[in-house]
CSV table of C-alpha atoms in Angstrom, one decimal:
chain,number,residue,atom,x,y,z
I,1,HIS,CA,-24.7,19.4,-5.4
I,2,GLU,CA,-23.7,22.2,-7.8
I,3,ALA,CA,-21.8,19.8,-10.0
I,4,GLU,CA,-24.9,17.5,-10.1
I,5,GLU,CA,-27.0,20.6,-11.2
I,6,GLU,CA,-24.5,21.4,-14.0
I,7,LEU,CA,-24.7,17.8,-15.1
I,8,GLN,CA,-28.5,18.0,-15.2
I,9,LYS,CA,-28.5,20.9,-17.6
I,10,ILE,CA,-26.4,19.1,-20.2
I,11,GLY,CA,-28.9,16.2,-20.5
I,12,THR,CA,-29.1,12.6,-19.2
I,13,SER,CA,-27.1,10.8,-21.9
I,14,ARG,CA,-24.3,13.3,-21.5
I,15,LYS,CA,-24.5,13.2,-17.8
I,16,SER,CA,-24.2,9.4,-17.9
I,17,GLN,CA,-21.1,9.6,-20.2
I,18,VAL,CA,-19.5,12.0,-17.8
I,19,HIS,CA,-20.0,9.6,-15.0
I,20,LYS,CA,-18.6,6.7,-17.0
I,21,THR,CA,-15.4,8.5,-17.9
I,22,ALA,CA,-14.9,9.5,-14.3
I,23,ALA,CA,-15.6,6.1,-13.1
I,24,THR,CA,-13.2,4.6,-15.8
I,25,ARG,CA,-10.5,6.9,-14.6
I,26,LEU,CA,-11.0,5.9,-11.0
I,27,LEU,CA,-11.0,2.3,-12.1
I,28,ASN,CA,-7.6,2.7,-13.9
I,29,LEU,CA,-6.3,4.6,-10.8
I,30,CYS,CA,-7.2,1.6,-8.5
I,31,ARG,CA,-5.7,-1.0,-10.9
I,32,GLU,CA,-2.5,1.1,-11.4
I,33,ASN,CA,-1.8,1.4,-7.6
I,34,GLY,CA,-3.4,-1.9,-6.5
I,35,GLY,CA,-3.8,-2.8,-2.8
I,36,VAL,CA,-5.6,-0.3,-0.8
I,37,TYR,CA,-7.0,1.4,-3.8
I,38,VAL,CA,-8.6,-1.8,-5.2
I,39,LYS,CA,-10.0,-2.4,-1.7
I,40,VAL,CA,-11.6,1.2,-1.7
I,41,GLY,CA,-12.8,0.7,-5.3
I,42,GLN,CA,-14.5,-2.5,-4.3
I,43,HIS,CA,-16.1,-0.9,-1.3
I,44,LEU,CA,-17.4,1.9,-3.5
I,45,ALA,CA,-18.8,-0.5,-5.9
I,46,ASN,CA,-21.2,-1.8,-3.3
I,47,MET,CA,-22.6,1.6,-2.5
I,48,ASP,CA,-25.2,1.5,-5.3
I,49,LEU,CA,-27.8,3.6,-3.4
I,50,LEU,CA,-25.3,6.4,-2.8
I,51,ILE,CA,-23.3,6.9,-6.0
I,52,PRO,CA,-24.3,6.9,-9.7
I,53,LYS,CA,-24.9,3.6,-11.4
I,54,GLU,CA,-22.2,4.1,-14.0
I,55,TYR,CA,-19.6,3.9,-11.0
I,56,ILE,CA,-21.2,0.8,-9.8
I,57,GLN,CA,-21.0,-0.9,-13.2
I,58,VAL,CA,-17.3,0.1,-13.9
I,59,LEU,CA,-15.9,-0.6,-10.4
I,60,SER,CA,-17.6,-3.8,-10.1
I,61,THR,CA,-15.1,-5.3,-12.4
I,62,LEU,CA,-12.6,-5.1,-9.5
I,63,PHE,CA,-14.1,-8.0,-8.1
I,64,ASP,CA,-13.2,-10.4,-10.8
I,65,ASP,CA,-10.1,-8.6,-12.2
I,66,ALA,CA,-7.8,-8.0,-9.4
I,67,PRO,CA,-4.0,-7.6,-10.0
I,68,LEU,CA,-1.8,-10.7,-10.3
I,69,THR,CA,1.5,-11.1,-8.7
I,70,PRO,CA,4.1,-12.8,-10.9
I,71,TYR,CA,5.0,-16.3,-9.9
I,72,LYS,CA,8.8,-15.4,-9.3
I,73,ASP,CA,7.5,-12.9,-6.6
I,74,VAL,CA,5.1,-15.6,-5.0
I,75,ARG,CA,8.2,-17.9,-4.7
I,76,GLU,CA,10.1,-15.2,-2.9
I,77,VAL,CA,7.3,-14.4,-0.5
I,78,ILE,CA,7.0,-18.0,0.5
I,79,LYS,CA,10.7,-18.4,0.7
I,80,GLU,CA,10.9,-15.4,3.1
I,81,ASP,CA,8.2,-16.4,5.2
I,82,LEU,CA,8.4,-20.3,5.3
I,83,GLY,CA,12.2,-20.7,4.9
I,84,GLY,CA,11.9,-22.5,1.5
I,85,TYR,CA,10.6,-22.4,-1.9
I,86,PRO,CA,7.1,-23.8,-2.9
I,87,GLU,CA,8.7,-27.0,-4.5
I,88,ASP,CA,10.7,-27.6,-1.3
I,89,ILE,CA,7.7,-27.4,1.1
I,90,PHE,CA,4.9,-28.9,-1.0
I,91,ALA,CA,4.5,-32.0,-3.0
I,92,SER,CA,3.2,-29.7,-5.8
I,93,PHE,CA,2.5,-26.1,-6.2
I,94,GLU,CA,0.5,-24.7,-9.2
I,95,GLU,CA,2.1,-21.6,-10.7
I,96,GLU,CA,-1.2,-20.1,-11.9
I,97,PRO,CA,-3.5,-18.8,-9.3
I,98,ILE,CA,-7.0,-20.0,-9.1
I,99,ALA,CA,-8.1,-16.5,-7.6
I,100,SER,CA,-6.8,-13.1,-7.0
I,101,ALA,CA,-7.9,-10.3,-4.8
I,102,SER,CA,-6.8,-6.8,-3.8
I,103,LEU,CA,-4.5,-8.1,-1.2
I,104,ALA,CA,-3.5,-11.6,-2.2
I,105,GLN,CA,-3.9,-14.5,-4.6
I,106,VAL,CA,-4.6,-18.2,-4.0
I,107,HIS,CA,-2.6,-21.2,-5.4
I,108,VAL,CA,-3.4,-24.8,-5.3
I,109,ALA,CA,-0.9,-27.1,-3.6
I,110,ARG,CA,-0.5,-30.7,-2.3
I,111,ASP,CA,0.8,-31.7,1.2
I,112,LYS,CA,4.1,-33.7,1.0
I,113,ILE,CA,3.1,-36.2,3.7
I,114,THR,CA,-0.8,-36.8,3.0
I,115,GLY,CA,-1.1,-35.6,-0.6
I,116,LYS,CA,-4.1,-33.6,0.6
I,117,LYS,CA,-5.2,-30.8,-1.6
I,118,LEU,CA,-4.4,-27.3,-0.2
I,119,ALA,CA,-5.3,-23.8,-1.0
I,120,VAL,CA,-2.2,-21.4,-0.3
I,121,LYS,CA,-3.1,-17.7,-0.1
I,122,VAL,CA,0.1,-15.5,-0.7
I,123,GLN,CA,0.0,-11.8,-0.1
I,124,HIS,CA,1.0,-9.6,-3.0
I,125,ARG,CA,4.8,-9.0,-2.6
I,126,GLY,CA,5.6,-5.4,-1.4
I,127,LEU,CA,2.1,-4.7,-0.2
I,128,ARG,CA,2.8,-4.7,3.4
I,129,GLU,CA,5.5,-2.2,2.8
I,130,THR,CA,3.5,0.1,0.5
I,131,SER,CA,0.2,-0.1,2.3
I,132,LYS,CA,1.0,2.3,5.3
I,133,GLY,CA,1.9,5.0,2.8
I,134,ASP,CA,-1.3,4.4,0.7
I,135,VAL,CA,-3.4,4.6,3.9
I,136,LEU,CA,-1.8,7.8,4.8
I,137,ALA,CA,-2.3,9.3,1.4
I,138,LEU,CA,-5.9,8.3,1.5
I,139,CYS,CA,-6.4,9.8,5.0
I,140,CYS,CA,-4.7,13.0,4.0
I,141,ALA,CA,-6.8,13.4,0.9
I,142,VAL,CA,-10.0,12.8,2.6
I,143,THR,CA,-8.9,15.2,5.4
I,144,ALA,CA,-7.9,17.9,3.0
I,145,VAL,CA,-11.1,17.7,1.0
I,146,GLU,CA,-13.2,17.8,4.3
I,147,THR,CA,-11.3,21.0,5.2
I,148,LEU,CA,-11.6,22.7,1.8
I,149,PHE,CA,-15.2,21.7,0.9
I,150,GLU,CA,-18.0,22.4,3.2
I,151,GLY,CA,-20.4,19.5,3.6
I,152,PHE,CA,-18.0,16.9,2.6
I,153,THR,CA,-17.8,14.5,5.5
I,154,TRP,CA,-16.5,11.2,4.2
I,155,GLY,CA,-14.1,10.9,7.1
I,156,TRP,CA,-16.3,7.8,8.4
I,157,MET,CA,-14.8,5.8,5.5
I,158,ARG,CA,-11.2,6.9,6.3
I,159,ASP,CA,-11.8,6.3,10.0
I,160,GLU,CA,-13.2,2.7,9.1
I,161,ILE,CA,-10.9,1.5,6.5
I,162,ALA,CA,-7.4,2.7,8.0
I,163,PRO,CA,-7.7,0.7,11.2
I,164,GLN,CA,-9.0,-2.4,9.5
I,165,LEU,CA,-6.6,-2.7,6.7
I,166,HIS,CA,-3.4,-3.7,8.9
I,167,LYS,CA,-5.7,-6.5,10.4
I,168,GLU,CA,-6.5,-7.7,7.0
I,169,LEU,CA,-2.8,-7.8,6.0
I,170,ASP,CA,-2.0,-10.0,8.9
I,171,PHE,CA,-2.9,-13.5,7.8
I,172,CYS,CA,-2.4,-15.0,11.3
I,173,ASN,CA,-5.2,-12.7,12.3
I,174,GLU,CA,-7.4,-14.1,9.4
I,175,GLY,CA,-6.7,-17.6,10.5
I,176,LYS,CA,-7.8,-16.9,14.0
I,177,ASN,CA,-10.9,-15.3,12.8
I,178,SER,CA,-11.7,-18.3,10.6
I,179,GLU,CA,-11.4,-20.6,13.5
I,180,ILE,CA,-13.7,-18.5,15.6
I,181,ALA,CA,-16.2,-18.3,12.9
I,182,ALA,CA,-16.3,-22.0,12.3
I,183,GLY,CA,-16.8,-22.6,15.9
I,184,HIS,CA,-20.0,-20.4,15.8
I,185,ILE,CA,-21.3,-21.8,12.5
I,186,GLN,CA,-21.0,-25.3,13.9
I,187,LYS,CA,-22.9,-24.3,17.0
I,188,ALA,CA,-25.6,-22.6,14.8
I,189,GLY,CA,-26.0,-25.8,12.9
I,190,LEU,CA,-25.8,-24.2,9.5
I,191,ASN,CA,-24.7,-26.0,6.2
I,192,CYS,CA,-21.5,-23.9,5.9
I,193,ILE,CA,-17.9,-25.0,5.7
I,194,VAL,CA,-14.8,-22.8,6.7
I,195,PRO,CA,-11.6,-24.2,5.5
I,196,LYS,CA,-9.3,-25.6,8.1
I,197,VAL,CA,-6.1,-23.7,8.6
I,198,HIS,CA,-2.7,-25.4,8.4
I,199,TRP,CA,-0.7,-23.5,10.9
I,200,PRO,CA,2.8,-25.0,10.1
I,201,PHE,CA,2.6,-23.5,6.7
I,202,SER,CA,1.0,-20.1,7.7
I,203,THR,CA,2.5,-16.8,8.5
I,204,SER,CA,1.4,-13.1,8.5
I,205,ARG,CA,1.8,-13.3,4.6
I,206,VAL,CA,1.1,-16.9,3.8
I,207,LEU,CA,-2.1,-18.7,4.7
I,208,CYS,CA,-2.4,-22.4,4.0
I,209,MET,CA,-5.9,-24.0,4.3
I,210,ASP,CA,-7.8,-27.2,3.1
I,211,PHE,CA,-9.0,-26.8,-0.4
I,212,GLU,CA,-12.7,-26.8,-0.5
I,213,GLU,CA,-14.6,-27.2,-3.9
I,214,GLY,CA,-17.1,-24.6,-4.7
I,215,PHE,CA,-18.4,-22.2,-7.2
I,216,LYS,CA,-19.5,-18.5,-6.8
I,217,ALA,CA,-23.0,-18.3,-4.9
I,218,THR,CA,-24.3,-16.2,-7.8
I,219,ASP,CA,-23.4,-18.6,-10.5
I,220,LEU,CA,-26.9,-19.5,-11.7
I,221,GLU,CA,-25.8,-21.9,-14.2
I,222,SER,CA,-23.9,-23.9,-11.7
I,223,ILE,CA,-26.9,-23.8,-9.2
I,224,ARG,CA,-29.1,-25.1,-12.0
I,225,LYS,CA,-26.7,-27.9,-12.8
I,226,ALA,CA,-26.3,-28.8,-9.2
I,227,GLY,CA,-30.2,-29.1,-8.9
I,228,LEU,CA,-30.4,-26.4,-6.3
I,229,LYS,CA,-33.1,-23.9,-5.8
I,230,THR,CA,-32.0,-20.2,-5.6
I,231,ARG,CA,-34.6,-19.6,-2.8
I,232,ASP,CA,-32.8,-22.2,-0.6
I,233,VAL,CA,-29.4,-20.6,-1.5
I,234,ALA,CA,-30.4,-17.1,-0.7
I,235,LYS,CA,-32.1,-18.3,2.6
I,236,LEU,CA,-28.9,-20.2,3.7
I,237,ILE,CA,-26.5,-17.2,2.9
I,238,ALA,CA,-28.7,-14.7,4.7
I,239,SER,CA,-29.0,-17.1,7.7
I,240,ILE,CA,-25.1,-17.6,8.1
I,241,PHE,CA,-24.4,-13.8,8.2
I,242,ASN,CA,-27.5,-12.9,10.4
I,243,SER,CA,-26.6,-15.6,12.8
I,244,GLN,CA,-23.2,-14.0,13.0
I,245,VAL,CA,-24.7,-10.6,13.7
I,246,PHE,CA,-27.4,-11.4,16.2
I,247,GLN,CA,-25.9,-14.4,17.9
I,248,SER,CA,-22.1,-14.4,18.2
I,249,GLY,CA,-21.6,-10.8,17.2
I,250,PHE,CA,-18.6,-11.8,15.3
I,251,VAL,CA,-19.3,-10.6,11.8
I,252,HIS,CA,-17.6,-11.4,8.3
I,253,CYS,CA,-18.0,-8.1,6.7
I,254,ASP,CA,-17.0,-8.7,3.2
I,255,PRO,CA,-19.4,-11.3,1.8
I,256,HIS,CA,-19.2,-10.5,-2.0
I,257,PRO,CA,-19.8,-13.4,-4.3
I,258,ALA,CA,-16.1,-14.4,-4.6
I,259,ASN,CA,-15.9,-15.0,-0.9
I,260,VAL,CA,-19.2,-17.0,-0.6
I,261,LEU,CA,-18.9,-20.3,-2.5
I,262,LEU,CA,-21.4,-22.9,-3.0
I,263,ARG,CA,-21.7,-26.7,-3.6
I,264,GLU,CA,-24.4,-29.4,-3.4
I,265,GLU,CA,-24.4,-32.1,-0.7
I,266,ASN,CA,-27.3,-34.4,-0.3
I,267,ASN,CA,-29.4,-32.3,-2.6
I,268,LYS,CA,-29.0,-29.3,-0.2
I,269,PRO,CA,-26.8,-26.2,-0.7
I,270,VAL,CA,-23.7,-26.0,1.3
I,271,VAL,CA,-21.8,-22.6,1.5
I,272,VAL,CA,-17.9,-22.4,1.6
I,273,LEU,CA,-16.9,-19.3,3.4
I,274,VAL,CA,-13.6,-17.9,2.6
I,275,ASP,CA,-11.6,-14.6,3.2
I,276,HIS,CA,-11.9,-14.1,6.9
I,277,GLY,CA,-9.6,-11.0,7.1
I,278,LEU,CA,-12.4,-8.4,7.5
I,279,TYR,CA,-14.3,-9.1,10.8
I,280,LYS,CA,-16.1,-6.8,13.4
I,281,GLN,CA,-16.9,-7.7,16.9
I,282,LEU,CA,-20.0,-6.1,18.0
I,283,ASP,CA,-20.4,-5.1,21.6
I,284,ASN,CA,-23.4,-6.5,23.3
I,285,ASP,CA,-25.4,-3.3,23.8
I,286,PHE,CA,-25.1,-2.4,20.1
I,287,ARG,CA,-26.0,-6.0,19.1
I,288,LEU,CA,-29.1,-5.9,21.3
I,289,THR,CA,-30.2,-2.5,19.9
I,290,TYR,CA,-29.8,-3.5,16.4
I,291,ALA,CA,-31.7,-6.6,17.1
I,292,LYS,CA,-34.6,-4.4,18.5
I,293,LEU,CA,-34.4,-2.3,15.2
I,294,TRP,CA,-34.8,-5.4,13.1
I,295,LYS,CA,-37.5,-7.0,15.1
I,296,SER,CA,-39.4,-3.5,14.9
I,297,LEU,CA,-38.9,-3.4,11.2
I,298,MET,CA,-40.3,-7.0,10.6
I,299,VAL,CA,-43.5,-6.3,12.6
I,300,ALA,CA,-43.8,-2.8,11.4
I,301,ASP,CA,-43.6,-1.3,14.9
I,302,LEU,CA,-43.1,2.4,14.1
I,303,HIS,CA,-42.5,3.4,17.6
I,304,GLY,CA,-40.0,0.6,18.1
I,305,ILE,CA,-38.1,1.6,14.9
I,306,LYS,CA,-37.9,5.2,16.0
I,307,THR,CA,-36.7,4.4,19.4
I,308,SER,CA,-34.0,2.0,18.3
I,309,CYS,CA,-32.7,4.5,15.7
I,310,HIS,CA,-32.5,7.1,18.5
I,311,GLU,CA,-30.4,4.6,20.6
I,312,LEU,CA,-28.1,4.4,17.5
I,313,GLY,CA,-27.8,8.2,17.4
I,314,ILE,CA,-30.3,8.8,14.4
I,315,ASP,CA,-33.5,10.8,15.0
I,316,GLU,CA,-34.6,12.9,12.0
I,317,MET,CA,-33.2,10.4,9.3
I,318,TYR,CA,-34.7,7.3,11.0
I,319,GLN,CA,-36.9,6.6,8.1
I,320,LEU,CA,-34.1,6.7,5.6
I,321,LEU,CA,-31.9,4.5,7.8
I,322,ALA,CA,-34.6,1.9,7.9
I,323,ALA,CA,-35.0,2.2,4.1
I,324,MET,CA,-31.3,1.7,3.6
I,325,LEU,CA,-31.1,-1.4,5.9
I,326,THR,CA,-34.1,-3.1,4.3
I,327,SER,CA,-33.8,-1.9,0.7
I,328,ARG,CA,-37.6,-1.1,1.0
I,329,PRO,CA,-39.5,2.1,1.1
I,330,PHE,CA,-40.5,3.2,4.4
I,331,ASP,CA,-44.0,3.7,3.1
I,332,GLU,CA,-44.2,-0.1,3.0
I,333,ILE,CA,-43.6,-0.3,6.8
I,334,ILE,CA,-46.4,2.3,7.4
I,335,GLU,CA,-48.7,0.5,5.1
I,336,ARG,CA,-48.2,-2.7,7.0
I,337,SER,CA,-48.5,-0.9,10.4
I,338,LYS,CA,-51.9,0.3,9.4
I,339,SER,CA,-53.2,-2.8,7.7
I,340,GLY,CA,-51.9,-5.3,10.1
I,341,SER,CA,-51.0,-7.4,7.0
I,342,PHE,CA,-47.9,-9.6,7.0
I,343,ALA,CA,-46.6,-8.3,3.7
I,344,ALA,CA,-47.0,-5.5,1.2
I,345,LYS,CA,-47.1,-5.9,-2.5
I,346,GLU,CA,-43.6,-5.8,-3.9
I,347,LYS,CA,-42.5,-3.7,-7.0
I,348,THR,CA,-38.8,-4.4,-6.8
I,349,GLY,CA,-37.7,-2.3,-9.7
I,350,GLY,CA,-39.7,0.9,-8.7
I,351,ASP,CA,-38.8,0.4,-5.0
I,352,LYS,CA,-35.1,0.5,-5.8
I,353,ALA,CA,-35.6,3.5,-7.9
I,354,MET,CA,-37.5,5.2,-5.2
I,355,ILE,CA,-34.9,4.5,-2.6
I,356,ARG,CA,-32.2,5.7,-4.9
I,357,GLY,CA,-34.2,8.8,-5.5
I,358,TYR,CA,-34.4,9.4,-1.8
I,359,ALA,CA,-30.5,8.7,-1.5
I,360,GLN,CA,-29.8,11.4,-4.3
I,361,ARG,CA,-32.2,13.9,-2.7
I,362,TYR,CA,-30.8,13.6,0.8
I,363,LEU,CA,-27.3,12.6,-0.1
I,364,ARG,CA,-25.8,15.2,2.4
I,365,GLU,CA,-28.0,14.0,5.1
I,366,ILE,CA,-27.1,10.5,4.5
I,367,ILE,CA,-23.3,11.4,4.7
I,368,ASP,CA,-23.9,13.1,7.9
I,369,MET,CA,-25.9,10.0,9.1
I,370,LEU,CA,-23.0,7.7,8.2
I,371,ASP,CA,-20.8,10.1,10.2
I,372,ALA,CA,-23.2,10.0,13.2
I,373,VAL,CA,-23.9,6.3,13.6
I,374,PRO,CA,-21.7,4.0,15.8
I,375,ARG,CA,-18.5,3.1,14.0
I,376,GLN,CA,-19.3,-0.6,14.2
I,377,MET,CA,-22.4,-0.1,12.1
I,378,LEU,CA,-20.4,1.1,9.1
I,379,LEU,CA,-19.1,-2.5,8.3
I,380,LEU,CA,-22.7,-3.8,8.8
I,381,PHE,CA,-23.8,-1.4,6.0
I,382,LYS,CA,-21.1,-2.9,3.8
I,383,MET,CA,-22.3,-6.5,4.7
I,384,ASN,CA,-25.9,-5.6,4.0
I,385,ASP,CA,-24.9,-4.0,0.7
I,386,CYS,CA,-22.9,-7.3,-0.3
I,387,LEU,CA,-25.9,-9.6,0.7
I,388,ARG,CA,-28.4,-7.3,-1.2
I,389,HIS,CA,-26.1,-7.7,-4.4
I,390,ILE,CA,-26.2,-11.6,-3.9
I,391,ASP,CA,-30.0,-11.5,-3.4
I,392,HIS,CA,-30.5,-9.5,-6.5
I,393,ASP,CA,-28.2,-11.7,-8.5
I,394,LEU,CA,-30.0,-14.8,-7.4
I,395,GLY,CA,-33.3,-13.3,-8.3
I,396,SER,CA,-34.4,-13.4,-4.6
I,397,SER,CA,-37.2,-11.6,-3.2
I,398,PRO,CA,-36.0,-8.4,-1.2
I,399,THR,CA,-38.0,-9.7,1.8
I,400,ASN,CA,-35.6,-12.7,2.1
I,401,SER,CA,-33.1,-10.7,4.0
I,402,LEU,CA,-35.9,-9.2,5.9
I,403,VAL,CA,-37.5,-12.3,7.1
I,404,VAL,CA,-34.2,-14.0,8.1
I,405,ALA,CA,-32.7,-11.0,9.8
I,406,GLY,CA,-36.0,-10.5,11.7
I,407,THR,CA,-36.1,-14.2,12.8
I,408,TYR,CA,-32.5,-14.1,14.2
I,409,ALA,CA,-33.0,-10.7,15.7
I,410,THR,CA,-36.1,-11.8,17.6
I,411,LYS,CA,-34.4,-15.0,18.9
I,412,ALA,CA,-31.4,-12.9,20.1
I,413,LEU,CA,-33.7,-10.9,22.2
I,414,TYR,CA,-35.4,-13.8,23.5
I,415,ASP,CA,-32.1,-15.5,24.4
I,416,GLU,CA,-31.0,-12.4,26.1
I,417,HIS,CA,-34.0,-12.4,28.3
I,418,ARG,CA,-33.6,-16.1,29.2
I,419,ASN,CA,-29.9,-15.6,30.0
I,420,ASN,CA,-30.8,-12.7,32.3
I,421,GLU,CA,-33.2,-14.8,34.2
I,422,LYS,CA,-30.9,-17.4,34.6
I,423,LYS,CA,-28.2,-15.0,36.2
I,424,THR,CA,-30.8,-13.6,38.7
I,425,GLY,CA,-32.2,-17.2,39.6
I,426,ARG,CA,-35.7,-15.9,40.3
I,427,ARG,CA,-38.2,-18.6,40.2
I,428,ASN,CA,-41.4,-17.2,42.0
I,429,MET,CA,-44.7,-16.8,40.5
I,430,SER,CA,-44.1,-13.4,39.1
I,431,SER,CA,-41.0,-14.4,37.3
I,432,VAL,CA,-42.9,-17.4,35.8
I,433,VAL,CA,-45.7,-15.1,34.5
I,434,TYR,CA,-43.0,-12.8,33.3
I,435,ASP,CA,-41.3,-15.6,31.4
I,436,ALA,CA,-44.6,-16.9,30.0
I,437,ARG,CA,-45.3,-13.4,28.7
I,438,HIS,CA,-42.0,-13.2,26.9
I,439,TRP,CA,-42.3,-16.7,25.5
I,440,PHE,CA,-45.7,-15.9,24.2
I,441,GLU,CA,-44.5,-12.7,22.6
I,442,TYR,CA,-41.5,-14.6,21.0
I,443,PHE,CA,-43.8,-17.2,19.7
I,444,ARG,CA,-46.3,-14.7,18.3
I,445,ILE,CA,-43.6,-12.8,16.5
I,446,LEU,CA,-42.2,-15.9,15.0
I,447,VAL,CA,-45.6,-17.0,13.7
I,448,ARG,CA,-46.0,-13.5,12.1
I,449,ILE,CA,-42.5,-13.9,10.6
I,450,ASN,CA,-43.1,-17.3,9.1
I,451,MET,CA,-46.4,-16.2,7.6
I,452,TYR,CA,-44.7,-13.1,6.2
I,453,ASP,CA,-42.2,-15.5,4.7
I,454,ILE,CA,-44.7,-17.9,3.0
I,455,VAL,CA,-46.9,-14.7,1.8
I,456,SER,CA,-43.8,-13.0,0.4
I,457,TRP,CA,-42.6,-16.0,-1.5
I,458,TRP,CA,-46.1,-16.8,-3.0
I,459,TRP,CA,-47.0,-13.2,-3.9
């Protein structure tokens, strides 16, 4: 806070330049060290409500400008893990990667027998060996700063990143995650493809999959050429991730644009979902409490919002938590609770500035809140941040995620009630009346949500 006050004294332009210089130094640190540091930099780039915009602008380049491993090292990783060089195992193997990320890069290959086009993800050589030291250094740095500076409580980031990283470095785990996710998505009936894993050519550092065509979901020019509507794209993407949160509880927590690809089939958008290394399995009690919160946010139930936040460990800061989840001012929810209307007039730019103002004013309280919420909620914050960025790039209404999340949350609660009824086996008159009341409540809320959807898109 003292540093911010000093920056205020020297003027806005100078303050911006200081932030940009510091962000550039941080960017260079991430690029120089690679791996874990790039992953942390990408995570910070999504926290636009908490850190200055200069950091967001500079660190966002890490999504498209990740380090490349020389081909000679790629060959050695494949030789060490699969027992032969790429030219021995595949009919063809392109030396230039088509994509690179913080932990690995992807090459195009052809199957020797079928000629099928494949995508081969190869971990950056040496990352497995250096990552333990990098994570230890990160944890020690955060712990030391927490000890030296009162009020610095970023341990939640340390506690979340450290245990997840070793899972992301195990591509066998990623392959299993993708198969579980594919089963759920198929059951949900959504237009989404998860590339099939070829296990004979997959190890902890090499992951071989079907090559699936697609362009980045935020590529507006490609969307236009494909004849797709950004509204349909935004709704489909939100549906995929909210179905994971509220139905299966098995959640892909890294949906930045490079991991959410898009193509057109039968004049409809189809998502190709890749990079399944970072998943979170929500426990059932948390999933249902989170669903109650989103249902309450949608229908502007102030008591329900407060109660759900309390169950999540948040009391005084529940309004700010609601604003962070929805990217909407809490005043809007209060307005809807009083008027009974389905939507409040949107002023997206002003609303975002207002929420950023709240975040800057109550930064210490927000950090304390992040330290207090259940750990499984931290990766959901990251998921929400990524989805919000996609919505913004698509020019989608902020209510898109609200409506879709509210729909899936409401259905999750209704399905839970139905499952409990089946387990008890009660079928007397009182249970029938009880079921009818729940069905009517479910139907009423869905009508409100659908009307809210229509009004928000036509406002």
